[in-house]
């Protein structure tokens, strides 16, 4: 049983390291803020979650210590990291940050223009 537990722990930690390396490569190589945020939010979440899960299982199976803090950290990271990445990219879009010229479609552009027109109609004139 110890060998199987150690293999699972090593696989989780290795997967975490690989996903973290993919995150770093994505942030350095991708062309704009949107694709970089995508790389940072998705693969970084998986990388850190795999590392934390490997650490949790190590302490639980090998040391006999059940850490609820690590489980809460995994759950908190799983919930907040993708939402944070989405909100940052949305804020960048609303601020006018242009996507790369390699971007094919912009589904949000028409909705933002329509929303801004509606907002301008409902704003009272100051004159």
Tab-separated table of N, CA and C in Angstrom:
chain	number	residue	atom	x	y	z
A	1	UNK	N	0.829	-1.204	0.000
A	1	UNK	CA	0.000	0.000	0.000
A	1	UNK	C	0.864	1.254	0.000
A	2	UNK	N	1.985	1.216	0.691
A	2	UNK	CA	2.848	2.399	0.732
A	2	UNK	C	3.411	2.733	-0.641
A	3	UNK	N	3.735	1.691	-1.398
A	3	UNK	CA	4.284	1.931	-2.735
A	3	UNK	C	3.241	2.588	-3.644
A	4	UNK	N	2.004	2.085	-3.585
A	4	UNK	CA	0.940	2.663	-4.409
A	4	UNK	C	0.667	4.106	-3.986
A	5	UNK	N	0.638	4.359	-2.683
A	5	UNK	CA	0.411	5.726	-2.197
A	5	UNK	C	1.525	6.654	-2.663
A	6	UNK	N	2.760	6.185	-2.565
A	6	UNK	CA	3.873	7.028	-3.010
A	6	UNK	C	3.827	7.283	-4.510
A	7	UNK	N	3.424	6.285	-5.292
A	7	UNK	CA	3.314	6.474	-6.746
A	7	UNK	C	2.246	7.514	-7.061
A	8	UNK	N	1.102	7.438	-6.385
A	8	UNK	CA	0.026	8.416	-6.614
A	8	UNK	C	0.493	9.815	-6.236
A	9	UNK	N	1.182	9.924	-5.123
A	9	UNK	CA	1.670	11.237	-4.678
A	9	UNK	C	2.679	11.802	-5.670
A	10	UNK	N	3.591	10.972	-6.127
A	10	UNK	CA	4.599	11.434	-7.090
A	10	UNK	C	3.936	11.833	-8.405
A	11	UNK	N	2.946	11.074	-8.854
A	11	UNK	CA	2.247	11.429	-10.089
A	11	UNK	C	1.525	12.775	-9.955
A	12	UNK	N	0.884	12.999	-8.805
A	12	UNK	CA	0.185	14.274	-8.609
A	12	UNK	C	1.166	15.444	-8.566
A	13	UNK	N	2.259	15.270	-7.861
A	13	UNK	CA	3.239	16.361	-7.778
A	13	UNK	C	3.875	16.605	-9.147
A	14	UNK	N	4.155	15.531	-9.873
A	14	UNK	CA	4.714	15.688	-11.219
A	14	UNK	C	3.731	16.392	-12.148
A	15	UNK	N	2.468	16.008	-12.082
A	15	UNK	CA	1.449	16.689	-12.901
A	15	UNK	C	1.361	18.163	-12.525
A	16	UNK	N	1.452	18.477	-11.240
A	16	UNK	CA	1.432	19.870	-10.810
A	16	UNK	C	2.600	20.658	-11.353
A	17	UNK	N	3.771	20.043	-11.342
A	17	UNK	CA	4.951	20.730	-11.876
A	17	UNK	C	4.814	20.938	-13.379
A	18	UNK	N	4.325	19.935	-14.093
A	18	UNK	CA	4.165	20.058	-15.553
A	18	UNK	C	3.163	21.164	-15.884
A	19	UNK	N	2.031	21.191	-15.184
A	19	UNK	CA	1.040	22.241	-15.451
A	19	UNK	C	1.586	23.619	-15.102
A	20	UNK	N	2.387	23.706	-14.070
A	20	UNK	CA	2.975	24.995	-13.713
A	20	UNK	C	3.965	25.454	-14.777
A	21	UNK	N	4.750	24.531	-15.314
A	21	UNK	CA	5.673	24.876	-16.402
A	21	UNK	C	4.892	25.318	-17.641
A	22	UNK	N	3.781	24.636	-17.930
A	22	UNK	CA	2.938	25.046	-19.062
A	22	UNK	C	2.403	26.456	-18.844
A	23	UNK	N	2.066	26.786	-17.612
A	23	UNK	CA	1.601	28.137	-17.297
A	23	UNK	C	2.674	29.169	-17.597
A	24	UNK	N	3.877	28.898	-17.159
A	24	UNK	CA	4.972	29.845	-17.378
A	24	UNK	C	5.236	30.015	-18.874
A	25	UNK	N	5.254	28.929	-19.599
A	25	UNK	CA	5.475	29.010	-21.047
A	25	UNK	C	4.345	29.790	-21.712
A	26	UNK	N	3.110	29.535	-21.282
A	26	UNK	CA	1.970	30.248	-21.862
A	26	UNK	C	2.026	31.737	-21.599
A	27	UNK	N	2.390	32.120	-20.398
A	27	UNK	CA	2.466	33.545	-20.075
A	27	UNK	C	3.584	34.216	-20.875
A	28	UNK	N	4.675	33.526	-21.076
A	28	UNK	CA	5.791	34.123	-21.800
A	28	UNK	C	5.587	34.123	-23.310
A	29	UNK	N	4.904	33.140	-23.851
A	29	UNK	CA	4.845	32.972	-25.295
A	29	UNK	C	3.567	33.480	-25.955
A	30	UNK	N	2.457	33.529	-25.253
A	30	UNK	CA	1.192	33.886	-25.897
A	30	UNK	C	1.142	35.387	-26.176
A	31	UNK	N	0.394	35.807	-27.227
A	31	UNK	CA	0.565	37.157	-27.750
A	31	UNK	C	-0.165	38.288	-27.025
A	32	UNK	N	-1.275	38.028	-26.362
A	32	UNK	CA	-2.001	39.143	-25.762
A	32	UNK	C	-2.507	38.775	-24.372
A	33	UNK	N	-3.145	39.763	-23.741
A	33	UNK	CA	-3.564	39.595	-22.352
A	33	UNK	C	-4.630	38.509	-22.210
A	34	UNK	N	-5.447	38.326	-23.216
A	34	UNK	CA	-6.543	37.365	-23.125
A	34	UNK	C	-6.032	35.932	-23.151
A	35	UNK	N	-5.146	35.655	-24.048
A	35	UNK	CA	-4.609	34.290	-24.115
A	35	UNK	C	-3.673	34.012	-22.931
A	36	UNK	N	-2.957	35.027	-22.482
A	36	UNK	CA	-2.105	34.845	-21.297
A	36	UNK	C	-2.943	34.575	-20.049
A	37	UNK	N	-4.037	35.297	-19.919
A	37	UNK	CA	-4.918	35.065	-18.769
A	37	UNK	C	-5.538	33.675	-18.833
A	38	UNK	N	-5.846	33.232	-20.035
A	38	UNK	CA	-6.378	31.878	-20.194
A	38	UNK	C	-5.361	30.848	-19.712
A	39	UNK	N	-4.131	31.007	-20.149
A	39	UNK	CA	-3.080	30.068	-19.726
A	39	UNK	C	-2.865	30.143	-18.222
A	40	UNK	N	-2.876	31.351	-17.694
A	40	UNK	CA	-2.607	31.508	-16.267
A	40	UNK	C	-3.734	30.959	-15.413
A	41	UNK	N	-4.966	31.134	-15.846
A	41	UNK	CA	-6.071	30.700	-14.989
A	41	UNK	C	-6.321	29.196	-15.082
A	42	UNK	N	-6.254	28.634	-16.250
A	42	UNK	CA	-6.583	27.203	-16.388
A	42	UNK	C	-5.455	26.296	-15.903
A	43	UNK	N	-4.301	26.434	-16.505
A	43	UNK	CA	-3.241	25.481	-16.175
A	43	UNK	C	-2.631	25.763	-14.807
A	44	UNK	N	-2.610	27.014	-14.383
A	44	UNK	CA	-2.097	27.290	-13.043
A	44	UNK	C	-3.013	26.700	-11.987
A	45	UNK	N	-4.318	26.756	-12.221
A	45	UNK	CA	-5.259	26.157	-11.279
A	45	UNK	C	-5.023	24.654	-11.175
A	46	UNK	N	-4.906	24.000	-12.321
A	46	UNK	CA	-4.671	22.558	-12.298
A	46	UNK	C	-3.321	22.224	-11.659
A	47	UNK	N	-2.302	23.026	-11.951
A	47	UNK	CA	-0.983	22.772	-11.399
A	47	UNK	C	-0.942	22.900	-9.891
A	48	UNK	N	-1.471	23.983	-9.389
A	48	UNK	CA	-1.435	24.195	-7.942
A	48	UNK	C	-2.357	23.205	-7.232
A	49	UNK	N	-3.500	22.905	-7.864
A	49	UNK	CA	-4.395	21.914	-7.243
A	49	UNK	C	-3.738	20.539	-7.173
A	50	UNK	N	-3.045	20.150	-8.213
A	50	UNK	CA	-2.361	18.851	-8.201
A	50	UNK	C	-1.274	18.832	-7.136
A	51	UNK	N	-0.522	19.915	-7.025
A	51	UNK	CA	0.518	19.979	-5.994
A	51	UNK	C	-0.087	19.897	-4.594
A	52	UNK	N	-1.133	20.685	-4.365
A	52	UNK	CA	-1.758	20.672	-3.036
A	52	UNK	C	-2.379	19.308	-2.721
A	53	UNK	N	-2.970	18.679	-3.727
A	53	UNK	CA	-3.548	17.357	-3.498
A	53	UNK	C	-2.461	16.323	-3.193
A	54	UNK	N	-1.334	16.415	-3.889
A	54	UNK	CA	-0.211	15.524	-3.597
A	54	UNK	C	0.322	15.734	-2.187
A	55	UNK	N	0.422	16.985	-1.770
A	55	UNK	CA	0.882	17.287	-0.411
A	55	UNK	C	-0.126	16.784	0.611
A	56	UNK	N	-1.411	17.007	0.323
A	56	UNK	CA	-2.465	16.532	1.233
A	56	UNK	C	-2.396	15.019	1.409
A	57	UNK	N	-2.290	14.296	0.279
A	57	UNK	CA	-2.234	12.829	0.370
A	57	UNK	C	-0.956	12.361	1.061
A	58	UNK	N	0.145	13.041	0.836
A	58	UNK	CA	1.391	12.672	1.520
A	58	UNK	C	1.224	12.764	3.032
A	59	UNK	N	0.704	13.889	3.492
A	59	UNK	CA	0.562	14.042	4.942
A	59	UNK	C	-0.488	13.101	5.505
A	60	UNK	N	-1.530	12.803	4.733
A	60	UNK	CA	-2.587	11.938	5.230
A	60	UNK	C	-2.129	10.478	5.254
A	61	UNK	N	-1.574	9.990	4.161
A	61	UNK	CA	-1.226	8.574	4.069
A	61	UNK	C	0.105	8.247	4.741
A	62	UNK	N	1.086	9.115	4.622
A	62	UNK	CA	2.412	8.791	5.139
A	62	UNK	C	2.642	9.289	6.552
A	63	UNK	N	2.056	10.448	6.889
A	63	UNK	CA	2.293	11.035	8.207
A	63	UNK	C	1.109	10.850	9.157
A	64	UNK	N	-0.056	10.492	8.637
A	64	UNK	CA	-1.228	10.308	9.479
A	64	UNK	C	-1.890	11.602	9.904
A	65	UNK	N	-1.623	12.686	9.193
A	65	UNK	CA	-2.182	13.992	9.543
A	65	UNK	C	-3.194	14.400	8.476
A	66	UNK	N	-4.468	14.494	8.835
A	66	UNK	CA	-5.527	14.922	7.917
A	66	UNK	C	-5.658	16.433	8.017
A	67	UNK	N	-5.295	17.135	6.954
A	67	UNK	CA	-5.272	18.594	6.987
A	67	UNK	C	-6.500	19.152	6.281
A	68	UNK	N	-7.409	19.673	7.070
A	68	UNK	CA	-8.595	20.294	6.495
A	68	UNK	C	-8.233	21.623	5.814
A	69	UNK	N	-7.153	22.260	6.264
A	69	UNK	CA	-6.727	23.516	5.646
A	69	UNK	C	-6.324	23.297	4.184
A	70	UNK	N	-5.642	22.192	3.910
A	70	UNK	CA	-5.262	21.913	2.524
A	70	UNK	C	-6.488	21.644	1.663
A	71	UNK	N	-7.468	20.918	2.206
A	71	UNK	CA	-8.694	20.673	1.446
A	71	UNK	C	-9.444	21.969	1.168
A	72	UNK	N	-9.508	22.834	2.163
A	72	UNK	CA	-10.165	24.125	1.957
A	72	UNK	C	-9.394	24.982	0.958
A	73	UNK	N	-8.072	24.911	1.004
A	73	UNK	CA	-7.259	25.641	0.035
A	73	UNK	C	-7.505	25.151	-1.378
A	74	UNK	N	-7.620	23.832	-1.552
A	74	UNK	CA	-7.899	23.270	-2.872
A	74	UNK	C	-9.267	23.736	-3.358
A	75	UNK	N	-10.265	23.662	-2.506
A	75	UNK	CA	-11.616	24.085	-2.897
A	75	UNK	C	-11.659	25.578	-3.210
A	76	UNK	N	-11.007	26.385	-2.381
A	76	UNK	CA	-10.994	27.832	-2.601
A	76	UNK	C	-10.306	28.178	-3.911
A	77	UNK	N	-9.191	27.527	-4.178
A	77	UNK	CA	-8.469	27.774	-5.427
A	77	UNK	C	-9.280	27.335	-6.631
A	78	UNK	N	-9.956	26.189	-6.522
A	78	UNK	CA	-10.765	25.676	-7.624
A	78	UNK	C	-11.907	26.624	-7.959
A	79	UNK	N	-12.450	27.290	-6.954
A	79	UNK	CA	-13.573	28.200	-7.182
A	79	UNK	C	-13.098	29.570	-7.646
A	80	UNK	N	-12.079	30.117	-7.035
A	80	UNK	CA	-11.735	31.523	-7.264
A	80	UNK	C	-10.805	31.778	-8.441
A	81	UNK	N	-9.915	30.890	-8.752
A	81	UNK	CA	-8.923	31.172	-9.787
A	81	UNK	C	-9.545	31.344	-11.182
A	82	UNK	N	-10.422	30.455	-11.635
A	82	UNK	CA	-11.041	30.688	-12.951
A	82	UNK	C	-11.927	31.933	-12.976
A	83	UNK	N	-12.603	32.199	-11.884
A	83	UNK	CA	-13.449	33.399	-11.829
A	83	UNK	C	-12.581	34.652	-11.881
A	84	UNK	N	-11.473	34.637	-11.164
A	84	UNK	CA	-10.568	35.782	-11.190
A	84	UNK	C	-9.986	36.019	-12.572
A	85	UNK	N	-9.598	34.941	-13.248
A	85	UNK	CA	-9.081	35.081	-14.609
A	85	UNK	C	-10.123	35.644	-15.552
A	86	UNK	N	-11.360	35.174	-15.416
A	86	UNK	CA	-12.443	35.684	-16.260
A	86	UNK	C	-12.688	37.165	-15.997
A	87	UNK	N	-12.722	37.555	-14.736
A	87	UNK	CA	-12.992	38.960	-14.413
A	87	UNK	C	-11.865	39.877	-14.881
A	88	UNK	N	-10.626	39.407	-14.792
A	88	UNK	CA	-9.512	40.236	-15.258
A	88	UNK	C	-9.557	40.430	-16.775
A	89	UNK	N	-9.881	39.357	-17.505
A	89	UNK	CA	-9.948	39.519	-18.958
A	89	UNK	C	-11.147	40.376	-19.364
A	90	UNK	N	-12.236	40.251	-18.656
A	90	UNK	CA	-13.405	41.086	-18.948
A	90	UNK	C	-13.102	42.555	-18.666
A	91	UNK	N	-12.400	42.810	-17.569
A	91	UNK	CA	-12.018	44.195	-17.258
A	91	UNK	C	-11.062	44.736	-18.318
A	92	UNK	N	-10.166	43.896	-18.801
A	92	UNK	CA	-9.257	44.335	-19.862
A	92	UNK	C	-10.045	44.655	-21.128
A	93	UNK	N	-11.035	43.833	-21.445
A	93	UNK	CA	-11.853	44.077	-22.643
A	93	UNK	C	-12.646	45.371	-22.509
A	94	UNK	N	-13.259	45.566	-21.363
A	94	UNK	CA	-14.053	46.778	-21.146
A	94	UNK	C	-13.172	48.019	-21.108
A	95	UNK	N	-11.906	47.868	-20.765
A	95	UNK	CA	-10.980	49.002	-20.752
A	95	UNK	C	-10.443	49.325	-22.125
A	96	UNK	N	-10.743	48.479	-23.102
A	96	UNK	CA	-10.323	48.768	-24.461
A	96	UNK	C	-9.031	48.107	-24.890
A	97	UNK	N	-8.566	47.122	-24.168
A	97	UNK	CA	-7.347	46.419	-24.573
A	97	UNK	C	-7.677	45.593	-25.812
A	98	UNK	N	-6.947	45.850	-26.879
A	98	UNK	CA	-7.202	45.167	-28.151
A	98	UNK	C	-6.636	43.751	-28.125
A	99	UNK	N	-7.394	42.802	-28.668
A	99	UNK	CA	-6.830	41.451	-28.802
A	99	UNK	C	-5.803	41.425	-29.929
A	100	UNK	N	-5.076	40.367	-30.010
A	100	UNK	CA	-4.065	40.239	-31.047
A	100	UNK	C	-4.724	40.191	-32.430
A	101	UNK	N	-3.968	40.474	-33.457
A	101	UNK	CA	-4.511	40.451	-34.810
A	101	UNK	C	-4.809	39.037	-35.275
A	102	UNK	N	-4.356	38.066	-34.542
A	102	UNK	CA	-4.632	36.673	-34.874
A	102	UNK	C	-6.026	36.239	-34.431
A	103	UNK	N	-6.706	37.089	-33.664
A	103	UNK	CA	-8.040	36.754	-33.180
A	103	UNK	C	-9.020	36.748	-34.350
A	104	UNK	N	-9.805	35.700	-34.440
A	104	UNK	CA	-10.712	35.541	-35.577
A	104	UNK	C	-12.054	36.218	-35.318
A	105	UNK	N	-12.662	35.951	-34.181
A	105	UNK	CA	-13.988	36.479	-33.903
A	105	UNK	C	-14.033	37.253	-32.606
A	106	UNK	N	-15.028	38.131	-32.506
A	106	UNK	CA	-15.222	38.906	-31.285
A	106	UNK	C	-16.715	38.908	-30.975
A	107	UNK	N	-17.170	37.899	-30.281
A	107	UNK	CA	-18.592	37.749	-29.992
A	107	UNK	C	-19.100	38.778	-28.999
A	108	UNK	N	-18.227	39.316	-28.194
A	108	UNK	CA	-18.647	40.241	-27.149
A	108	UNK	C	-18.787	41.680	-27.656
A	109	UNK	N	-18.210	41.993	-28.803
A	109	UNK	CA	-18.161	43.373	-29.281
A	109	UNK	C	-19.559	43.959	-29.495
A	110	UNK	N	-20.448	43.244	-30.169
A	110	UNK	CA	-21.789	43.767	-30.425
A	110	UNK	C	-22.569	43.949	-29.129
A	111	UNK	N	-22.430	43.032	-28.210
A	111	UNK	CA	-23.147	43.143	-26.936
A	111	UNK	C	-22.652	44.339	-26.130
A	112	UNK	N	-21.372	44.618	-26.174
A	112	UNK	CA	-20.832	45.766	-25.438
A	112	UNK	C	-21.303	47.065	-26.074
A	113	UNK	N	-21.300	47.130	-27.406
A	113	UNK	CA	-21.766	48.349	-28.090
A	113	UNK	C	-23.242	48.597	-27.779
A	114	UNK	N	-24.049	47.553	-27.835
A	114	UNK	CA	-25.474	47.690	-27.520
A	114	UNK	C	-25.680	48.109	-26.067
A	115	UNK	N	-24.913	47.541	-25.163
A	115	UNK	CA	-25.030	47.895	-23.743
A	115	UNK	C	-24.639	49.353	-23.515
A	116	UNK	N	-23.611	49.821	-24.205
A	116	UNK	CA	-23.192	51.218	-24.047
A	116	UNK	C	-24.240	52.175	-24.604
A	117	UNK	N	-24.886	51.794	-25.709
A	117	UNK	CA	-25.970	52.632	-26.244
A	117	UNK	C	-27.124	52.715	-25.257
A	118	UNK	N	-27.474	51.571	-24.664
A	118	UNK	CA	-28.553	51.559	-23.669
A	118	UNK	C	-28.185	52.395	-22.450
A	119	UNK	N	-26.947	52.331	-22.044
A	119	UNK	CA	-26.500	53.100	-20.882
A	119	UNK	C	-26.548	54.592	-21.174
A	120	UNK	N	-26.192	54.991	-22.394
A	120	UNK	CA	-26.221	56.411	-22.752
A	120	UNK	C	-27.647	56.940	-22.856
A	121	UNK	N	-28.619	56.077	-23.273
A	121	UNK	CA	-30.015	56.494	-23.348
A	121	UNK	C	-30.583	56.764	-21.960
A	122	UNK	N	-30.191	55.941	-21.003
A	122	UNK	CA	-30.748	56.044	-19.656
A	122	UNK	C	-30.058	57.081	-18.790
A	123	UNK	N	-28.968	57.644	-19.261
A	123	UNK	CA	-28.251	58.647	-18.476
A	123	UNK	C	-28.906	60.005	-18.672
A	124	UNK	N	-29.272	60.686	-17.583
A	124	UNK	CA	-29.885	62.015	-17.742
A	124	UNK	C	-28.835	63.025	-18.194
A	125	UNK	N	-29.286	63.981	-18.995
A	125	UNK	CA	-28.374	65.036	-19.454
A	125	UNK	C	-28.080	65.992	-18.314
A	126	UNK	N	-26.836	66.451	-18.260
A	126	UNK	CA	-26.446	67.386	-17.211
A	126	UNK	C	-26.734	68.834	-17.580
A	127	UNK	N	-27.142	69.066	-18.829
A	127	UNK	CA	-27.341	70.453	-19.283
A	127	UNK	C	-28.679	70.997	-18.868
